[in-house]
Amino acid sequence: MLRRIFLPSILIILGYGFWISPDFKEISAGVAIFLFGMLSLEEGFKAFSGGTLEKILQKSTDKLYKSIGFGFVATAIMQSSSLVSVLTISFIGAGLIGLTQGIGIILGANIGTTTGAWLMAGFGLKVKISAYAMPMLAFGVILIFQKAKSLKGFGYILTGLGFLFLGIHYMKDGFEAFKETIDLASFAVDGIKGLFIFIGIGILATVVMQSSHATIVLILAALSVGQITYENALALTIGANIGTTVTAIIGSLSSNIDGKRLAGAHFIFNLVTATVAVIIMDQIMSSVDVISNFIGIESNNYTLKLAVFDSLFKVMGVLMFIPFINKLVKFLEGALKDKSTEDPTSFETTQYLNDSVLELPETAMAAITRETKHLYTNAFEIITHGLNLKRENITSDMPLEEVVKDSYSENAIDIDNFYTHRIKGIYGEIIDFSTKAQSQMAPEDIEALYKIKLANRDIVEAVKDTKHLQKNLIKYDNNTNVHIKEQYNSIKIGLAELLRSIDIISKTTEEDEMIVLLSKAKVHMQRYDILANGTLDNLIRNNIVTNEMATSLMNDSTYAYNISKHFIAMAEVIFVDSASDIKNIGEALIISDEDVDLILEEKDA
């Protein structure tokens, strides 16, 4: 509803402005060209984000000061705190970083926006930058039409910078020409009243343009030709800082609960910082004068003094918030709760799949991988309980013979109910989301995504096989025929060992341990082929089991074999590092039980 009112209103205001003054067209065109340049820059930087994104994030955000530094550098390079905010929400949505790390990036991004003001005030307004824009646009457009991803990305960056410079040129010239028609400085308002009015205008301008950077550039362009007063420019800058949170809030609407909490942190930080700045405005202005005088800025050079104010205002806010970040995180976690986990009887939903992670192919892939691990966790619990085993026993060091004796429940669990509530919906959403995500992925990423989808199918099939196996496990658990009981007990021990191995693989980063466990699981999987190893023939020949028992055992051995096969295939895709050679483990690495035991003994020694 708001969009239906908002867009026509903006178009009407623009049309009225064009009718009043032809010079207004030049300012508007400058803003439009500048914003288009920012979009081109975003597209260019996304082209270089692939491959090592997760590793870069882990190394550069594991400490608060690193997170702040990452946010500062990213914003200084991309010249867009809004883009950094949206990407950070994407990182959180995919589970690549936590809320505390995200808040650190946002704090750094706020400081990073000051570099734009310094470049504009110190360089953009004193040099005819349109002369630099034309070559950038010419070379950039040529590179955009190249097939190589890196050349195309570099082309977008050059084109974006060219449009940024061109937009600044038109804004500056537009305000100079506009002054001959209407002197906006005559509308200046002094005192506290003017402070609040122009903060509101700054908020509105940033909401409309969806970029505080564009608003700051517009303010500097107007200030440089005397169209606004220095005091009103400071108020506009504070308003722009508040207005930029709207972009983050909009971006968080499609994110998970942590993404929404990050947007809330961004809003609280900017609002509180702005409030403090208003309260101590006189002291900040005095500090700006002292700093400007110290670094040699003339008293009437208001554009550079505005850059000093912008830096002081934002650094002050970051220093003020750093001691309270942990308390802010606790407050947001309490205030914004995940409603999907409040009702245990409801259908379980996905944790990482949301439209915000589609910003980058890497975050989309990371989100799908993490959601697959979420599906595995649910399946692990269902299969364990379906075998009437306790999960905590499987993940412990308890001997397997004791694990199978310690039953989970006297009654069989309803696997169909578990499947409906905790598997089916998540699996369907993973497949649907994967289809959506692969539209912007490279061929090699699509191939990797296909393997992940197969891994999800393996998880689902393992749950279904457990359902078929469960019936006879219960039937023969207390059977008077000790031989058939022994065979089914052996199946349970084998599957308990498999589940324990997969659990260890999911938690370890040691490649040699993964090789041993996967190889051992593949060797033990062959035990379920009771036709090939002669077990079934021996039981029938010696009249140890009935024909009905033999048929059931043959079918259930196949189900056990399939559960092992599906879980091993899933583990190779999901838990083994994609960059590792372990990914290509084949039959050549399958070793005997004796060799496996020797390797394990050597590791323990």
mmCIF file of C-alpha atoms in Angstrom, residues 163-296:
data_model
loop_
_atom_site.group_PDB
_atom_site.id
_atom_site.type_symbol
_atom_site.label_atom_id
_atom_site.label_comp_id
_atom_site.label_asym_id
_atom_site.label_seq_id
_atom_site.Cartn_x
_atom_site.Cartn_y
_atom_site.Cartn_z
ATOM 1 C CA PHE A 163 29.005 7.075 -13.227
ATOM 2 C CA LEU A 164 29.794 8.094 -9.638
ATOM 3 C CA PHE A 165 32.189 10.797 -10.851
ATOM 4 C CA LEU A 166 29.772 11.902 -13.553
ATOM 5 C CA GLY A 167 26.899 12.075 -11.054
ATOM 6 C CA ILE A 168 28.957 14.235 -8.665
ATOM 7 C CA HIS A 169 29.828 16.569 -11.555
ATOM 8 C CA TYR A 170 26.176 17.034 -12.533
ATOM 9 C CA MET A 171 25.054 17.531 -8.924
ATOM 10 C CA LYS A 172 27.679 20.225 -8.328
ATOM 11 C CA ASP A 173 26.970 22.054 -11.614
ATOM 12 C CA GLY A 174 23.235 21.689 -11.045
ATOM 13 C CA PHE A 175 23.369 23.388 -7.639
ATOM 14 C CA GLU A 176 25.527 26.214 -9.037
ATOM 15 C CA ALA A 177 23.039 26.852 -11.843
ATOM 16 C CA PHE A 178 20.061 26.333 -9.539
ATOM 17 C CA LYS A 179 21.333 29.101 -7.270
ATOM 18 C CA GLU A 180 20.671 31.659 -10.001
ATOM 19 C CA THR A 181 16.966 30.694 -9.985
ATOM 20 C CA ILE A 182 16.293 29.805 -6.345
ATOM 21 C CA ASP A 183 18.593 30.379 -3.383
ATOM 22 C CA LEU A 184 17.927 27.395 -1.106
ATOM 23 C CA ALA A 185 20.080 28.996 1.603
ATOM 24 C CA SER A 186 17.267 31.496 2.159
ATOM 25 C CA PHE A 187 15.207 28.590 3.557
ATOM 26 C CA ALA A 188 17.779 27.905 6.284
ATOM 27 C CA VAL A 189 16.437 27.434 9.803
ATOM 28 C CA ASP A 190 18.608 28.138 12.831
ATOM 29 C CA GLY A 191 18.613 26.668 16.313
ATOM 30 C CA ILE A 192 17.098 23.480 17.646
ATOM 31 C CA LYS A 193 14.096 23.830 15.344
ATOM 32 C CA GLY A 194 16.335 23.824 12.266
ATOM 33 C CA LEU A 195 18.290 20.872 13.667
ATOM 34 C CA PHE A 196 15.198 18.653 13.879
ATOM 35 C CA ILE A 197 13.720 19.860 10.558
ATOM 36 C CA PHE A 198 16.873 19.089 8.599
ATOM 37 C CA ILE A 199 17.449 15.780 10.396
ATOM 38 C CA GLY A 200 13.974 14.842 9.124
ATOM 39 C CA ILE A 201 14.858 15.992 5.600
ATOM 40 C CA GLY A 202 18.082 13.936 5.761
ATOM 41 C CA ILE A 203 16.131 10.852 6.816
ATOM 42 C CA LEU A 204 13.583 11.343 4.022
ATOM 43 C CA ALA A 205 16.248 11.930 1.345
ATOM 44 C CA THR A 206 18.136 8.769 2.365
ATOM 45 C CA VAL A 207 14.972 6.668 2.442
ATOM 46 C CA VAL A 208 14.096 7.857 -1.067
ATOM 47 C CA MET A 209 17.590 7.294 -2.505
ATOM 48 C CA GLN A 210 18.291 4.170 -0.372
ATOM 49 C CA SER A 211 21.864 5.418 0.112
ATOM 50 C CA SER A 212 23.326 7.598 2.849
ATOM 51 C CA HIS A 213 26.432 7.955 0.692
ATOM 52 C CA ALA A 214 24.398 9.560 -2.089
ATOM 53 C CA THR A 215 22.759 11.861 0.464
ATOM 54 C CA ILE A 216 26.163 12.945 1.871
ATOM 55 C CA VAL A 217 27.464 13.662 -1.638
ATOM 56 C CA LEU A 218 24.331 15.703 -2.369
ATOM 57 C CA ILE A 219 24.789 17.636 0.904
ATOM 58 C CA LEU A 220 28.448 18.362 0.103
ATOM 59 C CA ALA A 221 27.567 19.489 -3.422
ATOM 60 C CA ALA A 222 24.921 21.891 -2.081
ATOM 61 C CA LEU A 223 27.210 23.106 0.733
ATOM 62 C CA SER A 224 30.106 23.761 -1.648
ATOM 63 C CA VAL A 225 28.078 26.359 -3.587
ATOM 64 C CA GLY A 226 26.402 27.854 -0.511
ATOM 65 C CA GLN A 227 22.928 26.429 -1.156
ATOM 66 C CA ILE A 228 22.660 25.201 2.433
ATOM 67 C CA THR A 229 24.224 26.454 5.655
ATOM 68 C CA TYR A 230 26.926 24.563 7.510
ATOM 69 C CA GLU A 231 24.680 23.969 10.564
ATOM 70 C CA ASN A 232 21.844 22.621 8.421
ATOM 71 C CA ALA A 233 24.326 20.403 6.557
ATOM 72 C CA LEU A 234 25.392 18.852 9.869
ATOM 73 C CA ALA A 235 21.741 18.104 10.697
ATOM 74 C CA LEU A 236 21.205 16.564 7.256
ATOM 75 C CA THR A 237 24.233 14.319 7.841
ATOM 76 C CA ILE A 238 22.766 13.048 11.124
ATOM 77 C CA GLY A 239 19.455 12.409 9.361
ATOM 78 C CA ALA A 240 21.204 10.501 6.565
ATOM 79 C CA ASN A 241 22.826 8.252 9.156
ATOM 80 C CA ILE A 242 19.412 7.373 10.606
ATOM 81 C CA GLY A 243 17.796 6.956 7.176
ATOM 82 C CA THR A 244 20.330 4.375 6.023
ATOM 83 C CA THR A 245 18.941 1.867 8.555
ATOM 84 C CA VAL A 246 15.785 1.612 6.441
ATOM 85 C CA THR A 247 17.722 -0.296 3.756
ATOM 86 C CA ALA A 248 18.954 -2.791 6.354
ATOM 87 C CA ILE A 249 15.455 -3.204 7.780
ATOM 88 C CA ILE A 250 14.021 -3.857 4.309
ATOM 89 C CA GLY A 251 16.820 -6.342 3.603
ATOM 90 C CA SER A 252 16.147 -8.158 6.883
ATOM 91 C CA LEU A 253 12.467 -8.803 6.083
ATOM 92 C CA SER A 254 13.447 -11.796 3.951
ATOM 93 C CA SER A 255 16.144 -13.016 6.370
ATOM 94 C CA ASN A 256 16.038 -15.348 9.350
ATOM 95 C CA ILE A 257 15.635 -14.207 12.954
ATOM 96 C CA ASP A 258 19.330 -13.266 13.347
ATOM 97 C CA GLY A 259 19.108 -11.103 10.229
ATOM 98 C CA LYS A 260 16.179 -9.261 11.775
ATOM 99 C CA ARG A 261 18.115 -8.866 15.029
ATOM 100 C CA LEU A 262 21.052 -7.370 13.103
ATOM 101 C CA ALA A 263 18.753 -4.834 11.447
ATOM 102 C CA GLY A 264 17.431 -4.003 14.917
ATOM 103 C CA ALA A 265 20.991 -3.501 16.197
ATOM 104 C CA HIS A 266 21.752 -1.249 13.222
ATOM 105 C CA PHE A 267 18.661 0.862 13.920
ATOM 106 C CA ILE A 268 19.368 1.120 17.667
ATOM 107 C CA PHE A 269 23.011 2.053 17.074
ATOM 108 C CA ASN A 270 22.276 4.790 14.549
ATOM 109 C CA LEU A 271 19.307 6.183 16.481
ATOM 110 C CA VAL A 272 21.150 6.306 19.825
ATOM 111 C CA THR A 273 24.258 7.811 18.200
ATOM 112 C CA ALA A 274 22.140 10.482 16.508
ATOM 113 C CA THR A 275 20.334 11.252 19.784
ATOM 114 C CA VAL A 276 23.615 11.687 21.665
ATOM 115 C CA ALA A 277 24.951 13.880 18.838
ATOM 116 C CA VAL A 278 21.895 16.162 19.069
ATOM 117 C CA ILE A 279 22.272 16.452 22.849
ATOM 118 C CA ILE A 280 25.961 17.420 22.687
ATOM 119 C CA MET A 281 25.826 19.183 19.308
ATOM 120 C CA ASP A 282 27.588 22.335 20.551
ATOM 121 C CA GLN A 283 30.449 20.321 22.040
ATOM 122 C CA ILE A 284 30.858 18.297 18.825
ATOM 123 C CA MET A 285 30.962 21.455 16.705
ATOM 124 C CA SER A 286 33.607 22.936 19.014
ATOM 125 C CA SER A 287 35.626 19.710 18.725
ATOM 126 C CA VAL A 288 35.335 19.870 14.918
ATOM 127 C CA ASP A 289 36.753 23.419 14.976
ATOM 128 C CA VAL A 290 39.683 22.311 17.164
ATOM 129 C CA ILE A 291 40.457 19.266 14.998
ATOM 130 C CA SER A 292 40.100 21.259 11.757
ATOM 131 C CA ASN A 293 42.445 23.950 13.043
ATOM 132 C CA PHE A 294 44.939 21.290 14.164
ATOM 133 C CA ILE A 295 45.114 19.556 10.758
ATOM 134 C CA GLY A 296 45.187 22.839 8.822
#
